[in-house]
CSV table of C-alpha atoms in Angstrom, one decimal:
chain,number,residue,atom,x,y,z
A,6,MET,CA,166.5,109.9,314.6
A,7,ALA,CA,163.2,108.7,313.2
A,8,THR,CA,161.2,106.2,315.2
A,9,ASN,CA,159.4,103.3,313.6
A,10,ALA,CA,155.7,103.0,313.2
A,11,SER,CA,154.0,101.5,316.3
A,12,THR,CA,157.1,100.2,318.1
A,13,HIS,CA,154.9,98.9,320.9
A,14,GLN,CA,155.1,95.1,321.0
A,15,PRO,CA,152.6,92.8,322.6
A,16,ALA,CA,153.3,90.4,325.5
A,17,ALA,CA,156.0,87.8,324.8
A,18,PRO,CA,154.7,85.1,322.4
A,19,THR,CA,154.8,81.4,323.2
A,20,ALA,CA,158.3,80.0,322.9
A,21,VAL,CA,158.9,77.8,319.8
A,22,SER,CA,161.2,74.7,319.9
A,23,GLU,CA,164.2,74.5,317.6
A,24,SER,CA,162.6,71.6,315.6
A,25,VAL,CA,159.5,73.7,314.9
A,26,THR,CA,161.6,76.6,313.9
A,27,ARG,CA,163.4,74.4,311.4
A,28,LYS,CA,160.2,73.0,310.1
A,29,VAL,CA,158.7,76.5,309.5
A,30,ALA,CA,161.9,77.6,307.8
A,31,LEU,CA,161.8,74.6,305.5
A,32,ALA,CA,158.2,75.3,304.6
A,33,ALA,CA,159.1,78.9,303.8
A,34,LEU,CA,162.0,77.7,301.7
A,35,VAL,CA,159.9,75.3,299.7
A,36,GLY,CA,157.3,77.9,299.0
A,37,THR,CA,159.9,80.5,297.9
A,38,ALA,CA,161.6,77.9,295.7
A,39,LEU,CA,158.3,77.5,293.8
A,40,GLU,CA,157.8,81.2,293.7
A,41,TRP,CA,161.3,81.9,292.2
A,42,TYR,CA,161.0,78.8,290.0
A,43,ASP,CA,157.9,80.3,288.4
A,44,PHE,CA,159.3,83.8,288.3
A,45,PHE,CA,162.7,82.8,286.9
A,46,LEU,CA,161.0,80.7,284.3
A,47,PHE,CA,159.4,83.9,283.0
A,48,THR,CA,162.7,85.9,283.2
A,49,THR,CA,164.6,83.2,281.3
A,50,ALA,CA,161.9,82.8,278.8
A,51,ALA,CA,161.7,86.6,278.3
A,52,ALA,CA,165.4,86.4,277.2
A,53,LEU,CA,165.2,83.2,275.1
A,54,VAL,CA,161.7,82.6,273.6
A,55,PHE,CA,159.1,85.3,274.4
A,56,ASN,CA,160.7,87.7,271.9
A,57,ALA,CA,160.1,85.1,269.2
A,58,GLN,CA,156.8,83.6,270.4
A,59,PHE,CA,154.8,86.7,271.5
A,60,PHE,CA,156.7,89.8,270.3
A,61,ILE,CA,157.4,89.7,266.6
A,62,SER,CA,159.9,92.1,265.1
A,63,HIS,CA,162.7,92.0,262.5
A,64,ASP,CA,164.9,94.0,265.0
A,65,PRO,CA,166.0,91.6,267.8
A,66,PHE,CA,166.5,94.6,270.2
A,67,ILE,CA,162.9,95.7,269.7
A,68,ALA,CA,161.6,92.2,270.2
A,69,ALA,CA,163.8,91.8,273.3
A,70,MET,CA,162.6,95.2,274.8
A,71,GLY,CA,159.0,94.2,274.3
A,72,SER,CA,159.7,90.9,276.1
A,73,PHE,CA,161.6,92.6,278.9
A,74,ALA,CA,158.8,95.2,279.2
A,75,THR,CA,156.5,92.3,280.0
A,76,LEU,CA,158.9,91.2,282.6
A,77,ALA,CA,158.9,94.7,284.1
A,78,VAL,CA,155.1,94.7,284.1
A,79,GLY,CA,155.1,91.9,286.6
A,80,PHE,CA,157.4,93.9,288.9
A,81,VAL,CA,155.1,96.9,288.7
A,82,ALA,CA,152.3,94.7,289.9
A,83,ARG,CA,154.3,93.4,292.8
A,84,PRO,CA,154.0,96.5,295.1
A,85,ILE,CA,150.2,96.5,294.5
A,86,GLY,CA,150.2,92.9,295.6
A,87,GLY,CA,152.4,93.9,298.5
A,88,PHE,CA,149.8,96.5,299.6
A,89,ILE,CA,146.9,94.1,299.3
A,90,PHE,CA,148.5,90.9,300.8
A,91,GLY,CA,150.7,92.8,303.2
A,92,ALA,CA,147.7,94.5,304.8
A,93,MET,CA,145.7,91.2,304.8
A,94,GLY,CA,148.7,89.4,306.4
A,95,ASP,CA,148.8,92.0,309.2
A,96,LYS,CA,145.0,91.6,309.8
A,97,VAL,CA,144.2,87.9,309.3
A,98,GLY,CA,147.5,86.1,309.6
A,99,ARG,CA,150.7,85.1,307.8
A,100,LYS,CA,149.7,81.5,307.0
A,101,LYS,CA,146.4,82.2,305.3
A,102,ILE,CA,148.0,84.7,302.9
A,103,LEU,CA,150.9,82.4,302.1
A,104,MET,CA,148.4,79.7,301.0
A,105,ILE,CA,146.6,82.2,298.7
A,106,THR,CA,149.8,83.6,297.1
A,107,ILE,CA,151.4,80.3,296.4
A,108,ILE,CA,148.2,79.1,294.6
A,109,GLY,CA,148.1,82.2,292.5
A,110,ILE,CA,151.7,81.9,291.4
A,111,GLY,CA,151.6,78.2,290.6
A,112,VAL,CA,148.3,78.3,288.6
A,113,VAL,CA,149.3,81.3,286.5
A,114,THR,CA,152.7,79.7,285.6
A,115,GLY,CA,150.9,76.6,284.4
A,116,LEU,CA,148.6,78.7,282.3
A,117,ILE,CA,151.5,80.6,280.7
A,118,GLY,CA,152.7,77.2,279.5
A,119,LEU,CA,149.4,76.6,277.8
A,120,LEU,CA,149.1,80.0,276.2
A,121,PRO,CA,148.8,80.2,272.4
A,122,ASN,CA,151.5,82.3,270.7
A,123,TYR,CA,151.3,85.3,268.4
A,124,MET,CA,151.3,83.1,265.2
A,125,THR,CA,148.2,81.3,266.5
A,126,ILE,CA,146.0,84.1,268.0
A,127,GLY,CA,147.7,87.3,266.9
A,128,VAL,CA,147.9,90.3,269.2
A,129,ALA,CA,145.7,88.5,271.8
A,130,ALA,CA,148.8,86.4,272.7
A,131,PRO,CA,151.0,89.2,274.1
A,132,ILE,CA,147.9,90.8,275.8
A,133,LEU,CA,147.1,87.6,277.6
A,134,LEU,CA,150.7,87.1,278.5
A,135,VAL,CA,150.8,90.5,280.1
A,136,VAL,CA,147.5,89.8,282.0
A,137,LEU,CA,148.9,86.6,283.4
A,138,ARG,CA,152.2,88.3,284.3
A,139,ILE,CA,150.2,91.0,286.2
A,140,VAL,CA,148.4,88.3,288.2
A,141,GLN,CA,151.6,86.5,288.9
A,142,GLY,CA,153.2,89.8,290.0
A,143,LEU,CA,150.3,90.5,292.4
A,144,ALA,CA,150.7,87.0,294.0
A,145,VAL,CA,154.5,87.3,294.2
A,146,GLY,CA,154.0,90.7,295.9
A,147,GLY,CA,152.8,88.9,299.1
A,148,GLU,CA,154.7,85.7,298.9
A,149,TRP,CA,158.4,86.4,299.7
A,150,SER,CA,157.7,88.9,302.4
A,151,GLY,CA,155.3,86.5,304.2
A,152,ALA,CA,157.7,83.5,303.9
A,153,VAL,CA,160.6,85.5,305.4
A,154,ILE,CA,158.4,86.9,308.2
A,155,ILE,CA,156.9,83.6,309.3
A,156,ALA,CA,160.5,82.1,309.4
A,157,VAL,CA,161.8,85.1,311.4
A,158,GLU,CA,158.9,85.2,313.8
A,159,ASN,CA,159.3,81.5,314.6
A,160,ALA,CA,163.0,81.8,315.2
A,161,PRO,CA,165.0,82.8,318.4
A,162,VAL,CA,166.0,86.5,318.2
A,163,GLU,CA,169.7,85.7,318.3
A,164,LYS,CA,169.3,83.3,315.3
A,165,ARG,CA,167.0,85.3,313.1
A,166,ALA,CA,169.7,86.2,310.5
A,167,ARG,CA,170.4,82.4,310.1
A,168,TYR,CA,166.8,81.4,309.6
A,169,ALA,CA,165.9,84.5,307.5
A,170,ALA,CA,168.6,83.3,305.1
A,171,LEU,CA,166.9,79.9,304.5
A,172,PRO,CA,164.0,81.2,302.4
A,173,GLN,CA,166.5,83.1,300.3
A,174,ILE,CA,167.9,79.7,299.2
A,175,GLY,CA,164.6,79.3,297.4
A,176,SER,CA,166.0,81.8,294.9
A,177,PRO,CA,169.0,79.6,293.6
A,178,ILE,CA,166.9,76.5,293.9
A,179,GLY,CA,164.2,78.1,291.8
A,180,THR,CA,167.0,79.1,289.3
A,181,ILE,CA,168.4,75.6,289.2
A,182,LEU,CA,165.0,74.1,288.6
A,183,SER,CA,164.0,76.7,285.9
A,184,SER,CA,167.4,76.9,284.2
A,185,GLY,CA,167.8,73.1,284.5
A,186,GLY,CA,164.3,72.6,283.1
A,187,PHE,CA,165.1,74.8,280.0
A,188,PHE,CA,168.6,73.3,279.6
A,189,GLY,CA,167.2,69.8,279.9
A,190,MET,CA,164.5,70.4,277.3
A,191,LEU,CA,166.9,72.1,275.0
A,192,TYR,CA,169.2,69.1,275.2
A,193,LEU,CA,166.4,66.5,274.9
A,194,VAL,CA,164.3,68.0,272.0
A,195,GLY,CA,166.8,70.2,270.2
A,196,GLN,CA,166.7,73.9,269.3
A,197,THR,CA,163.9,73.8,266.8
A,198,ASN,CA,161.5,71.8,269.0
A,199,PHE,CA,162.5,73.8,272.0
A,200,ASP,CA,161.5,77.1,270.3
A,201,ALA,CA,158.3,75.5,269.0
A,202,TRP,CA,156.9,73.8,272.1
A,203,GLY,CA,159.7,72.5,274.4
A,204,TRP,CA,159.8,75.8,276.4
A,205,ARG,CA,156.3,75.2,277.6
A,206,ILE,CA,157.0,72.0,279.6
A,207,PRO,CA,158.8,73.7,282.5
A,208,PHE,CA,155.9,76.1,282.9
A,209,ILE,CA,153.3,73.3,283.0
A,210,ALA,CA,155.5,71.4,285.5
A,211,ALA,CA,154.7,74.2,288.0
A,212,ILE,CA,151.3,72.5,288.7
A,213,PRO,CA,152.7,69.3,290.4
A,214,LEU,CA,155.2,71.5,292.2
A,215,LEU,CA,152.4,73.6,293.5
A,216,ALA,CA,150.7,70.5,295.0
A,217,ILE,CA,153.8,69.6,296.9
A,218,SER,CA,154.1,73.2,298.3
A,219,LEU,CA,150.5,73.2,299.4
A,220,TRP,CA,150.9,70.0,301.3
A,221,ILE,CA,154.0,71.2,303.1
A,222,ARG,CA,152.6,74.7,303.9
A,223,GLY,CA,149.2,73.3,305.0
A,224,ARG,CA,150.9,71.7,308.0
A,225,LEU,CA,152.2,75.0,309.4
A,226,SER,CA,150.9,76.8,312.4
A,227,GLU,CA,150.4,80.6,312.6
A,228,SER,CA,153.4,82.7,313.7
A,229,PRO,CA,153.5,82.9,317.5
A,230,GLU,CA,154.1,86.6,317.4
A,231,PHE,CA,151.1,87.3,315.3
A,232,ALA,CA,149.0,84.8,317.4
A,233,ALA,CA,149.9,86.8,320.5
A,234,LEU,CA,148.8,90.0,318.7
A,235,MET,CA,145.5,88.4,317.8
A,236,GLU,CA,144.9,87.1,321.3
A,237,SER,CA,145.6,90.5,322.9
A,238,GLY,CA,143.5,92.3,320.3
A,239,GLU,CA,146.4,94.6,319.2
A,240,THR,CA,146.4,93.9,315.4
A,241,GLU,CA,146.7,97.0,313.3
A,242,HIS,CA,143.4,98.1,311.6
A,243,ALA,CA,145.1,100.4,309.1
A,244,PRO,CA,148.7,99.0,308.5
A,245,ILE,CA,149.2,100.7,305.1
A,246,ARG,CA,148.5,104.2,306.5
A,247,GLY,CA,150.7,103.6,309.5
A,248,VAL,CA,153.7,102.3,307.5
A,249,LEU,CA,153.5,105.1,304.9
A,250,THR,CA,153.1,107.8,307.4
A,251,ASN,CA,155.6,106.8,310.1
A,252,SER,CA,158.1,104.5,308.4
A,253,TRP,CA,159.0,106.1,305.1
A,254,ARG,CA,162.7,106.2,306.1
A,255,GLN,CA,162.6,102.5,306.8
A,256,ILE,CA,161.1,101.9,303.4
A,257,LEU,CA,163.7,103.9,301.6
A,258,VAL,CA,166.7,102.3,303.4
A,259,GLY,CA,165.1,98.9,303.2
A,260,MET,CA,164.6,99.3,299.4
A,261,CYS,CA,168.2,100.1,298.9
A,262,SER,CA,169.3,97.1,301.0
A,263,ALA,CA,167.2,94.7,298.9
A,264,LEU,CA,168.1,96.3,295.5
A,265,LEU,CA,171.3,94.5,294.8
A,266,GLY,CA,170.0,91.0,295.5
A,267,ILE,CA,167.0,91.5,293.2
A,268,GLY,CA,168.1,93.9,290.5
A,269,GLY,CA,171.7,92.8,290.4
A,270,PHE,CA,170.6,89.2,290.0
A,271,TYR,CA,168.4,89.9,287.0
A,272,LEU,CA,171.2,91.9,285.4
A,273,ILE,CA,173.7,89.0,285.7
A,274,THR,CA,171.1,86.4,284.6
A,275,SER,CA,168.3,87.7,282.3
A,276,PHE,CA,170.2,90.5,280.7
A,277,VAL,CA,173.4,88.5,280.3
A,278,VAL,CA,171.5,85.7,278.7
A,279,PHE,CA,170.1,88.1,276.1
A,280,TYR,CA,173.4,90.0,275.7
A,281,GLY,CA,175.3,86.8,275.3
A,282,THR,CA,173.0,85.2,272.7
A,283,LYS,CA,172.1,88.3,270.6
A,284,VAL,CA,175.2,90.4,270.9
A,285,LEU,CA,178.1,88.0,271.6
A,286,HIS,CA,176.4,85.2,269.6
A,287,LEU,CA,177.1,82.7,272.4
A,288,SER,CA,175.0,79.5,272.6
A,289,TYR,CA,171.8,79.2,274.7
A,290,GLY,CA,173.3,76.1,276.4
A,291,LEU,CA,176.4,77.9,277.6
A,292,LEU,CA,174.5,80.8,279.2
A,293,LEU,CA,171.9,78.5,280.7
A,294,MET,CA,174.8,76.4,282.1
A,295,GLY,CA,176.4,79.6,283.5
A,296,THR,CA,173.1,80.5,285.2
A,297,LEU,CA,172.8,77.0,286.6
A,298,LEU,CA,176.3,76.8,288.0
A,299,ALA,CA,176.0,80.4,289.4
A,300,ALA,CA,172.8,79.3,291.3
A,301,VAL,CA,174.6,76.2,292.7
A,302,LEU,CA,177.4,78.5,294.0
A,303,GLU,CA,174.8,81.0,295.3
A,304,ILE,CA,173.5,78.4,297.8
A,305,GLY,CA,176.8,78.2,299.5
A,306,ALA,CA,177.2,82.0,299.5
A,307,LEU,CA,173.7,82.4,301.1
A,308,VAL,CA,174.4,79.9,303.8
A,309,TRP,CA,177.8,81.5,304.6
A,310,ALA,CA,176.4,85.0,304.5
A,311,GLY,CA,173.5,84.0,306.8
A,312,ARG,CA,176.0,82.8,309.4
A,313,MET,CA,178.0,86.0,309.0
A,314,GLY,CA,174.8,88.0,309.6
A,315,GLU,CA,174.2,86.0,312.8
A,316,LYS,CA,177.7,86.7,314.0
A,317,PHE,CA,178.3,90.3,312.9
A,318,GLY,CA,174.8,91.6,312.2
A,319,PRO,CA,172.9,92.1,308.8
A,320,SER,CA,173.9,95.7,308.4
A,321,LYS,CA,177.7,94.9,308.3
A,322,VAL,CA,177.1,92.1,305.8
A,323,ILE,CA,175.0,94.4,303.6
A,324,LEU,CA,177.7,97.1,303.7
A,325,TRP,CA,180.7,94.9,302.8
A,326,GLY,CA,178.7,92.8,300.4
A,327,GLY,CA,177.7,95.9,298.5
A,328,ILE,CA,181.2,97.2,298.4
A,329,ALA,CA,182.5,93.8,297.2
A,330,SER,CA,179.9,93.7,294.4
A,331,ALA,CA,180.9,97.2,293.2
A,332,LEU,CA,184.5,96.1,293.0
A,333,VAL,CA,183.9,93.0,290.9
A,334,ALA,CA,181.3,94.5,288.6
A,335,ILE,CA,183.7,95.5,285.8
A,336,PRO,CA,185.8,92.4,285.9
A,337,VAL,CA,182.6,90.3,285.8
A,338,PHE,CA,181.4,92.0,282.6
A,339,LEU,CA,184.9,91.9,281.1
A,340,ALA,CA,184.9,88.1,281.6
A,341,ILE,CA,181.5,87.8,280.0
A,342,ASP,CA,182.5,90.1,277.1
A,343,SER,CA,185.6,87.9,276.4
A,344,ARG,CA,183.4,85.3,274.7
A,345,ASN,CA,185.7,82.6,276.3
A,346,PRO,CA,183.3,80.0,277.6
A,347,VAL,CA,185.2,79.4,280.8
A,348,LEU,CA,185.5,83.1,281.6
A,349,VAL,CA,181.8,83.7,280.7
A,350,VAL,CA,180.6,81.0,283.1
A,351,ALA,CA,183.1,82.1,285.8
A,352,GLY,CA,182.0,85.8,285.4
A,353,MET,CA,178.4,84.8,285.9
A,354,MET,CA,179.3,82.6,288.9
A,355,VAL,CA,181.4,85.3,290.7
A,356,GLY,CA,178.9,88.1,290.0
A,357,VAL,CA,175.9,86.1,291.4
A,358,ALA,CA,177.9,84.8,294.4
A,359,VAL,CA,179.1,88.2,295.5
A,360,LEU,CA,175.7,90.0,295.1
A,361,SER,CA,174.1,87.2,297.1
A,362,VAL,CA,176.0,88.1,300.2
A,363,PRO,CA,173.7,91.1,301.1
A,364,TYR,CA,170.7,89.3,299.7
A,365,ALA,CA,171.2,86.5,302.3
A,366,VAL,CA,170.6,88.9,305.2
A,367,SER,CA,168.0,91.2,303.5
A,368,GLY,CA,165.2,89.3,305.1
A,369,ALA,CA,166.6,89.8,308.6
A,370,ALA,CA,167.3,93.4,307.8
A,371,LEU,CA,163.8,94.2,306.5
A,372,THR,CA,161.9,92.4,309.2
A,373,SER,CA,163.9,94.3,311.9
A,374,LEU,CA,162.7,97.6,310.4
A,375,PHE,CA,159.0,97.2,311.3
A,376,ALA,CA,157.0,96.3,314.4
A,377,THR,CA,155.1,93.0,314.4
A,378,LYS,CA,151.7,94.6,313.9
A,379,VAL,CA,152.8,96.3,310.6
A,380,ARG,CA,155.6,94.0,309.6
A,381,TYR,CA,154.0,92.1,306.7
A,382,THR,CA,152.8,95.4,305.2
A,383,GLY,CA,156.1,97.2,305.7
A,384,VAL,CA,158.3,94.4,304.4
A,385,ALA,CA,156.0,93.7,301.4
A,386,ILE,CA,155.9,97.4,300.4
A,387,THR,CA,159.7,97.8,300.8
A,388,SER,CA,160.8,94.6,299.0
A,389,ASN,CA,158.3,95.0,296.2
A,390,THR,CA,159.1,98.6,295.5
A,391,ALA,CA,162.8,97.5,295.2
A,392,GLY,CA,161.4,94.8,292.9
A,393,VAL,CA,159.8,97.4,290.6
A,394,ILE,CA,163.1,99.2,290.1
A,395,SER,CA,164.8,95.8,289.6
A,396,GLY,CA,162.2,94.7,287.0
A,397,PHE,CA,163.3,97.6,284.7
A,398,VAL,CA,167.0,96.8,285.0
A,399,PRO,CA,167.2,94.4,282.1
A,400,LEU,CA,165.1,96.7,280.0
A,401,ILE,CA,167.3,99.7,280.7
A,402,ALA,CA,170.5,97.8,280.2
A,403,THR,CA,169.2,96.5,276.9
A,404,ALA,CA,168.3,99.9,275.7
A,405,LEU,CA,171.7,101.4,276.7
A,406,VAL,CA,173.6,98.5,275.1
A,407,ALA,CA,171.6,98.9,271.9
A,408,ALA,CA,172.7,102.6,271.8
A,409,SER,CA,176.3,102.1,272.8
A,410,HIS,CA,177.0,98.6,271.4
A,411,SER,CA,179.1,98.0,274.5
A,412,PHE,CA,178.8,96.0,277.8
A,413,TRP,CA,179.8,99.1,279.9
A,414,PRO,CA,176.2,100.2,280.7
A,415,GLY,CA,175.6,96.8,282.3
A,416,ALA,CA,178.7,97.1,284.4
A,417,ALA,CA,177.9,100.7,285.4
A,418,ILE,CA,174.3,99.8,286.5
A,419,LEU,CA,175.7,97.0,288.7
A,420,VAL,CA,178.1,99.4,290.3
A,421,VAL,CA,175.4,101.9,291.0
A,422,ILE,CA,173.1,99.3,292.5
A,423,SER,CA,175.9,97.9,294.6
A,424,VAL,CA,176.8,101.3,296.1
A,425,LEU,CA,173.2,102.0,297.0
A,426,THR,CA,173.0,98.7,298.8
A,427,ALA,CA,176.3,99.3,300.6
A,428,LEU,CA,175.1,102.8,301.8
A,429,SER,CA,171.9,101.2,303.2
A,430,GLY,CA,174.1,99.1,305.5
A,431,ILE,CA,175.3,102.3,307.2
A,432,PHE,CA,171.8,103.6,308.0
A,433,LEU,CA,170.1,100.3,308.9
A,434,PRO,CA,171.1,100.1,312.6
A,435,ALA,CA,169.6,103.5,313.5
A,436,LEU,CA,166.2,102.6,312.0
A,437,SER,CA,165.9,99.0,313.2
A,438,ILE,CA,163.9,97.8,316.2
A,439,LYS,CA,166.4,96.5,318.8
A,440,GLU,CA,165.5,93.4,320.6
A,441,GLU,CA,167.6,91.7,323.3
A,442,GLY,CA,170.1,89.3,321.7
A,443,MET,CA,169.8,90.8,318.2
A,444,LYS,CA,172.8,92.1,316.3
A,445,LEU,CA,172.2,94.8,313.8
């Protein structure tokens, strides 16, 4: 059995009270909510407006693929950001890096809302959009991993699955805020004004949300585990080399465990929004409402799955969650393809809720794969590499649907992703660091 990189741990860190643990988890949740709000704004806009505002083509599939390619570019930048910010987080601390990444995400999102479109500045518009997307991707590359780690390292070992699930709730909250923002603007200003300028308002709203996040995060203390490393002088000087050399098995298995929660989600949201509007000719409002209601249900699924992870261990939750997602994949897409508004919304809700079960415990699973001194680097590289693959899921699904004129490629992709995640649940216990009181 492969051993993890640098499994030596420093002396026990200072104990943290339950109230401090909850405060840290809340701060992580607020930050990830802004992160996903910003990122989901882009994914929803990629399906709804970027193809008309920045990528001009008479063929809607070509315009959509250009838009989704920009979405994918951000995911390609994420592992680079993971390398950069992960290594910095293992050298200078979790809190400092989390402040930098949240600023980068919020500022870039606001700038996207102010960016002139193709009709105004021509080809410079999509180029600038890609540049901003890259910067956003770099910042996101260090954000989620740092938020989950600081929540886990401030939690009692036996309750890490529960508190690692809290930052995950930032995902549906971000979805609710972003989809709600688009849905609200569409309702208030109408389709014509929404396409012309209304879509920009939710992006610009990221600036005041950033100010709130900075205020909350600024009150955090450093992770006690990392503080103990700093005090003992045991921080890792070359965390990237150590992780890539000694923990490649952990990276592969961790990637698969995170794949469904990221790639599957974008399939059921971004791709389905495009497929529903352009192929099934369903209304924007219906699909945005489906996304919104799915996110509301996801919050409950994440809380429940986090408790199950605490009770049975993350690996079992990932295994059975992946199996369940594979089983519902075809029924979910059949419901969406029915064009019946109730079934479409129900299909989106069920699909997102089920794939959220392994996503809830992926933070606990990934943090257990790496020792404290290389944890930020390891988790960042692993989660963001999974993100790269996930970023291409809507693009691949769109291309296959364009060729087949059927929903089956989407369903097949969801089955494959679900099976890979389920298989990772089998291998996780053998590769994880076992601490007293922890269930794997």
